[in-house]
Amino acid sequence: MSALRILVPVKRVIDYAVKPRVNKAQTGVETAGVKHSMNPFDELSVEESVRIREGKKTPVEDICVISAGPTKAQDVLRTAMAMGADRAIHVETKEGEDLEPLGVAKLLKAATEQNKSNLVILGKQSIDDDAGQTGQMLAGLLGWAQATQASKIEFTGGDSVQVTREVDGGVETLKAKLPMVITTDLRLNEPRYASLPNIMKAKKKPLEKKTLADYGITAEKRLKTIKVTEPPPRQGGGKVEDVDGLVSKLKELGAL
Amino acid sequence: MALPPPNPVLRRQVIQLYKELLHMGKEYPQGYDYFRPRLHRAFMSKSGLRDEGEIKQAIATAQFVQKELQALYYLKKYRTLKKQYYEVGEPQAAFGGVSSGLR
C-alpha cells in the first residue's frame, strides 16, 4: 500500500467567539482589528491527519497544510504545524483579494498535483463564508472519490477508506479507494491545543511561500456582493395584565 | 531573602509552566486582564515552598489546571459551533439566526 501524502487546506477566519460587524459601506464584515484564528472545521482536519499518523495503522509520509490569504494567514499555518503538520505552503494574496470557493478548489487541485497528495482532508465549511463548496468542487475537478462531513474515518486495508457520516436519523457508511477527498464534521475528533512549546518548535518547520500565479490562478470574481446587512434585531416580548389579557392576546395571534 | 535558593531544575519547570499558562490566558473567556493577576497570585502564594515534594505537588496542580483550561476552550468552541450549525430545530436558533447563540 502506498504511504499517505495528506494535504490539509486551512483558512484564517474571524474567531468563532467574535460577533462580526457589518462595515459601513455594507460590502462585507469588518475585519480590521478583529481577532482571527483557524477555521474550527479545519482544526478538525489537521487533528484527524495527525491522528491517522499516530494511529500507526497506515503509514503517513507527509502532512502538508496550505492556506491562501494575506501574510497573517501564516499564523494559522504555524498553529497547524504546532498541532503536528510537517510543513506548510502559504499562497499569498493581497488584502481584500479574496478567492471564491471555485478559485480555492482550482488552487487546491494544482497544489494536490504538485505535492503528489493522495488524500485531501478539508473542513466541511468555513465559519465566515459558510459556502461549504470547496471540498466537493475539488473532488469534482480532480475526479476523485469524496466523502463529505465525515464523523469517523477508518482505513480498512489496501487503499480503501471507510467513512461514517451522520445523516438524519442515523449514520451512513461509505467506502472508497484512495485517492480521495474527505470533509470533516464537528464530531470527528477533539482537536488538540497548540501549546506554547509546540508553537515554538513549529517555527523551525518549513513554510513555503507561493503566489496565485505560481499555480496559474487569478483572483477574478464570478459573484458580485451587492449588499451585506445585519439581521433584524430580535423583537422583544410583551407583558399581559391578567388571564383574560393572555387569552385575548393568544386569540389575536391565532394560537387559540 | 532568608530563604535558600530553590532547586534550579524545578525552578525552570515552574517558570516554563507559568509562561505556558500565561499564553493560554490570552484566550480566557473573561479576558487576559482577569486571568493574569489571578495566575500571578496563585504562583506567588506558593513561592515560599522549598520542600521538593511540595513543589512537585504544586507543579502537578498547575498541570491539572492547564488540562482543565484546554478542556474548557475545546468545550466552549464545540458548544458554540454546535449551537450555530447543528441545532436549527430549536426555537432560539430558528428565530435568531446563527449569530444569537452564546453571545
XYZ file of C-alpha atoms in Angstrom:
359
model
C 0.000 0.000 0.000
C 1.229 3.454 -0.832
C 2.076 5.782 2.028
C -0.333 8.622 2.580
C 0.512 12.106 1.497
C -2.132 14.251 3.120
C -2.949 17.779 2.062
C -4.857 19.837 4.618
C -6.186 23.197 3.436
C -6.784 25.658 6.282
C -8.389 29.076 6.364
C -7.830 32.037 8.620
C -11.224 33.353 9.673
C -12.674 35.752 12.228
C -12.528 33.962 15.591
C -15.626 31.964 16.419
C -16.137 33.912 19.660
C -16.203 37.319 17.951
C -19.514 38.805 16.880
C -18.950 40.043 13.335
C -19.989 43.588 12.465
C -21.025 44.752 9.026
C -18.811 47.533 7.720
C -20.160 50.999 6.990
C -20.124 50.564 3.230
C -22.234 47.402 3.595
C -19.857 45.453 1.393
C -18.825 42.873 3.967
C -17.925 42.390 7.614
C -15.329 44.445 9.453
C -12.047 42.505 9.583
C -9.550 45.174 10.644
C -8.520 44.870 14.283
C -10.689 41.777 14.799
C -9.291 38.619 16.368
C -8.703 35.879 13.805
C -7.976 32.202 14.229
C -8.028 28.944 12.326
C -11.409 27.856 10.994
C -12.622 25.325 13.624
C -13.593 22.776 10.970
C -10.043 22.956 9.610
C -8.675 22.250 13.088
C -10.619 19.010 12.915
C -8.965 18.073 9.635
C -5.464 18.880 10.915
C -6.154 16.820 14.037
C -7.503 13.900 12.011
C -4.410 13.794 9.787
C -2.149 13.797 12.830
C -4.248 11.042 14.405
C -4.004 8.910 11.268
C -0.237 9.134 11.645
C -0.301 8.468 15.392
C -2.672 5.547 14.897
C 0.256 3.871 13.088
C -2.092 1.608 11.115
C -1.404 3.496 7.921
C 1.995 4.948 7.091
C 1.831 8.706 6.617
C 4.648 10.148 4.590
C 3.697 13.784 4.646
C 1.148 16.131 6.187
C 1.167 19.440 4.360
C -1.054 22.361 5.301
C -1.871 25.042 2.772
C -3.575 28.389 3.118
C -4.314 31.210 0.724
C -4.624 34.622 2.272
C -2.804 37.715 3.485
C 0.552 37.470 5.293
C -1.179 36.859 8.607
C -2.502 33.544 7.289
C 0.941 32.265 8.276
C -0.190 32.369 11.907
C -2.770 29.651 11.318
C -0.244 27.644 9.321
C 2.106 27.820 12.320
C -0.719 26.692 14.580
C -1.408 23.759 12.266
C 2.274 22.807 12.343
C 2.238 23.110 16.149
C -0.597 20.595 16.121
C 1.549 18.183 14.131
C 1.616 19.026 10.420
C 5.046 18.612 8.798
C 5.215 21.609 6.520
C 3.172 24.473 5.181
C 2.522 26.321 1.950
C 1.373 29.905 2.105
C -0.198 31.268 -1.051
C -0.078 34.987 -0.574
C -2.992 37.104 -1.706
C -3.382 40.833 -1.283
C -5.605 42.274 1.419
C -9.161 42.299 0.091
C -8.297 39.933 -2.749
C -10.441 37.016 -1.609
C -10.868 33.816 -3.535
C -14.226 32.256 -4.207
C -14.736 28.547 -3.475
C -14.150 27.649 -7.129
C -10.888 29.584 -7.169
C -9.785 27.827 -3.995
C -10.728 24.448 -5.472
C -8.682 25.172 -8.609
C -5.759 26.279 -6.489
C -6.001 23.139 -4.362
C -6.182 20.964 -7.448
C -2.899 22.425 -8.659
C -1.372 22.095 -5.183
C -2.558 18.500 -4.869
C -0.935 17.574 -8.156
C 2.256 19.414 -7.321
C 2.592 17.785 -3.897
C 1.517 14.365 -5.193
C -1.054 14.151 -2.395
C -3.396 11.172 -2.340
C -5.696 12.323 0.435
C -7.130 15.792 0.972
C -8.899 16.461 4.256
C -10.815 19.748 4.374
C -13.155 21.362 6.823
C -16.725 20.975 5.585
C -17.172 24.727 5.553
C -15.546 27.884 6.837
C -17.322 29.773 9.558
C -17.018 33.099 7.732
C -18.461 32.480 4.264
C -20.288 29.236 5.111
C -20.221 28.292 1.450
C -19.431 24.619 2.071
C -18.461 24.056 -1.567
C -14.698 23.792 -1.788
C -14.315 20.088 -0.920
C -16.971 18.979 -3.349
C -15.661 21.150 -6.172
C -12.122 19.922 -5.570
C -13.227 16.292 -5.762
C -15.071 17.109 -8.974
C -12.082 18.851 -10.553
C -9.719 16.044 -9.570
C -12.156 13.311 -10.495
C -11.571 11.671 -7.100
C -13.962 9.974 -4.726
C -15.343 12.187 -1.989
C -16.840 11.639 1.440
C -18.288 14.773 2.944
C -18.966 15.600 6.598
C -17.132 12.617 7.992
C -17.704 11.775 11.643
C -15.366 8.770 11.533
C -12.528 7.780 9.219
C -11.127 4.244 9.163
C -8.522 2.610 6.957
C -9.693 -0.859 6.115
C -6.615 -2.251 4.442
C -5.302 -1.779 0.945
C -6.235 1.576 -0.422
C -9.778 1.572 0.879
C -11.127 4.056 3.370
C -14.355 3.721 5.277
C -16.078 6.937 6.257
C -19.048 7.289 8.574
C -21.312 10.297 8.241
C -24.154 11.440 10.424
C -27.353 11.792 8.452
C -30.939 12.439 9.518
C -31.976 9.706 11.892
C -28.838 7.580 11.701
C -25.410 7.094 10.214
C -24.293 6.364 6.690
C -21.145 4.367 5.953
C -19.233 4.943 2.761
C -16.283 3.069 1.372
C -13.950 4.399 -1.275
C -10.455 3.876 -2.620
C -7.617 6.364 -2.451
C -7.039 8.946 -3.766
C -9.945 10.752 -2.215
C -11.285 13.960 -0.703
C -12.793 13.987 2.782
C -14.510 16.881 4.532
C -14.849 16.949 8.318
C -17.857 17.160 10.566
C -17.840 18.657 14.067
C -17.924 15.305 15.848
C -14.974 13.747 14.019
C -12.477 14.299 16.841
C -11.336 16.673 19.564
C -8.594 18.937 18.209
C -5.584 19.253 20.487
C -4.444 22.546 21.918
C -1.459 24.105 20.176
C 0.725 24.624 23.245
C 3.379 27.321 23.524
C 6.381 24.931 23.314
C 4.883 23.290 20.227
C 4.292 26.670 18.592
C 7.955 27.480 19.240
C 9.046 24.174 17.716
C 6.761 24.752 14.727
C 8.763 27.872 13.859
C 11.533 25.565 12.657
C 9.261 23.651 10.295
C 9.423 24.671 6.625
C 6.966 27.226 5.315
C 6.973 27.698 1.574
C 5.755 30.972 0.089
C 3.909 30.960 -3.201
C 1.715 33.281 -5.230
C -1.517 32.627 -7.064
C 0.369 32.975 -10.352
C 2.594 30.020 -9.367
C -0.499 27.858 -9.630
C -1.914 29.676 -12.658
C -4.839 31.104 -10.711
C -6.315 34.575 -10.777
C -8.499 36.052 -8.077
C -11.137 37.154 -10.535
C -14.638 37.064 -9.114
C -17.678 35.409 -10.634
C -20.017 36.630 -7.963
C -20.710 40.222 -7.006
C -21.641 41.069 -3.447
C -24.407 43.600 -3.707
C -25.118 44.289 -0.081
C -24.375 42.919 3.379
C -26.702 43.822 6.245
C -27.121 42.860 9.885
C -30.023 40.538 10.735
C -33.073 42.390 12.099
C -32.919 42.897 15.885
C -34.893 40.446 17.967
C -38.443 41.601 18.758
C -38.999 41.932 22.483
C -41.841 40.146 24.229
C -44.908 41.937 25.673
C -46.456 41.728 29.132
C -50.110 40.904 29.719
C -52.127 42.189 32.701
C -54.127 39.085 33.615
C -55.510 35.775 32.363
C -58.134 37.491 30.188
C -55.426 39.609 28.612
C -53.381 36.482 27.907
C -56.331 34.670 26.351
C -57.281 37.604 24.140
C -53.648 38.022 23.063
C -53.409 34.344 22.166
C -56.634 34.587 20.191
C -55.324 37.632 18.416
C -52.237 35.668 17.368
C -54.388 32.778 16.244
C -52.895 30.385 18.793
C -56.296 29.516 20.292
C 15.817 36.917 51.399
C 16.351 34.458 54.166
C 15.077 31.565 52.074
C 17.620 29.251 50.459
C 17.658 29.220 46.651
C 15.270 26.646 45.189
C 16.227 23.596 43.171
C 17.202 25.003 39.734
C 15.616 22.147 37.772
C 12.244 22.591 39.435
C 12.585 26.351 39.217
C 12.971 26.180 35.461
C 9.964 23.873 35.247
C 7.833 26.298 37.264
C 8.823 29.278 35.113
C 8.081 27.287 31.978
C 4.638 26.374 33.320
C 3.944 29.984 34.217
C 4.801 31.086 30.681
C 2.631 28.404 29.138
C -0.303 29.293 31.362
C 0.130 32.994 30.600
C -0.006 32.185 26.905
C -3.173 30.170 27.403
C -4.683 33.020 29.397
C -4.824 35.192 26.304
C -7.843 33.202 25.186
C -9.558 33.156 28.579
C -13.282 33.949 28.198
C -13.191 36.699 30.829
C -10.113 38.212 29.272
C -6.372 38.304 29.837
C -6.709 41.164 32.329
C -8.863 38.932 34.504
C -6.628 35.906 34.123
C -3.150 37.327 34.582
C -3.390 38.776 38.131
C -5.086 35.591 39.322
C -2.430 33.393 37.821
C 0.282 35.580 39.308
C -1.355 35.412 42.734
C -1.659 31.631 42.525
C 2.042 31.250 41.745
C 3.141 33.843 44.321
C 1.202 32.071 47.043
C 3.453 29.034 46.508
C 6.684 30.960 46.098
C 7.777 30.175 49.647
C 7.832 26.414 49.052
C 11.254 24.812 49.413
C 10.366 21.200 50.036
C 10.815 19.294 46.760
C 7.797 17.086 47.350
C 5.575 20.097 47.927
C 6.911 21.879 44.852
C 6.287 18.808 42.724
C 2.761 18.647 44.057
C 2.210 22.309 43.175
C 3.561 21.629 39.677
C 1.104 18.755 39.320
C -1.718 21.117 40.330
C -0.621 23.617 37.693
C -0.521 20.886 35.051
C -4.010 19.857 36.072
C -5.233 23.437 35.671
C -3.550 23.523 32.262
C -5.506 20.444 31.156
C -8.733 21.894 32.550
C -8.169 25.089 30.569
C -7.638 23.124 27.373
C -10.849 21.208 28.024
C -12.677 24.467 28.745
C -11.530 26.040 25.492
C -12.414 22.967 23.486
C -15.882 22.674 25.012
C -16.626 26.349 24.569
C -15.759 26.137 20.897
C -17.612 22.865 20.414
C -20.771 24.145 22.084
C -20.768 27.426 20.186
C -20.405 25.638 16.860
C -22.988 23.048 17.773
C -25.431 25.782 18.641
C -24.730 27.677 15.450
C -24.717 24.820 12.989
C -26.484 21.802 14.382
C -29.466 22.947 16.439
C -31.558 24.607 13.794
C -34.704 22.946 15.126
C -34.509 24.802 18.427
C -36.679 27.893 18.647
C -33.795 30.138 19.670
C -31.698 29.232 16.656
C -34.692 29.262 14.333
C -35.671 32.804 15.273
C -32.384 34.470 15.955
C -30.404 33.025 13.069
C -26.912 31.792 13.600
C -25.372 34.654 15.482
C -27.598 34.960 18.532
C -26.264 31.924 20.418
C -23.867 32.379 23.303
C -23.029 35.976 22.716
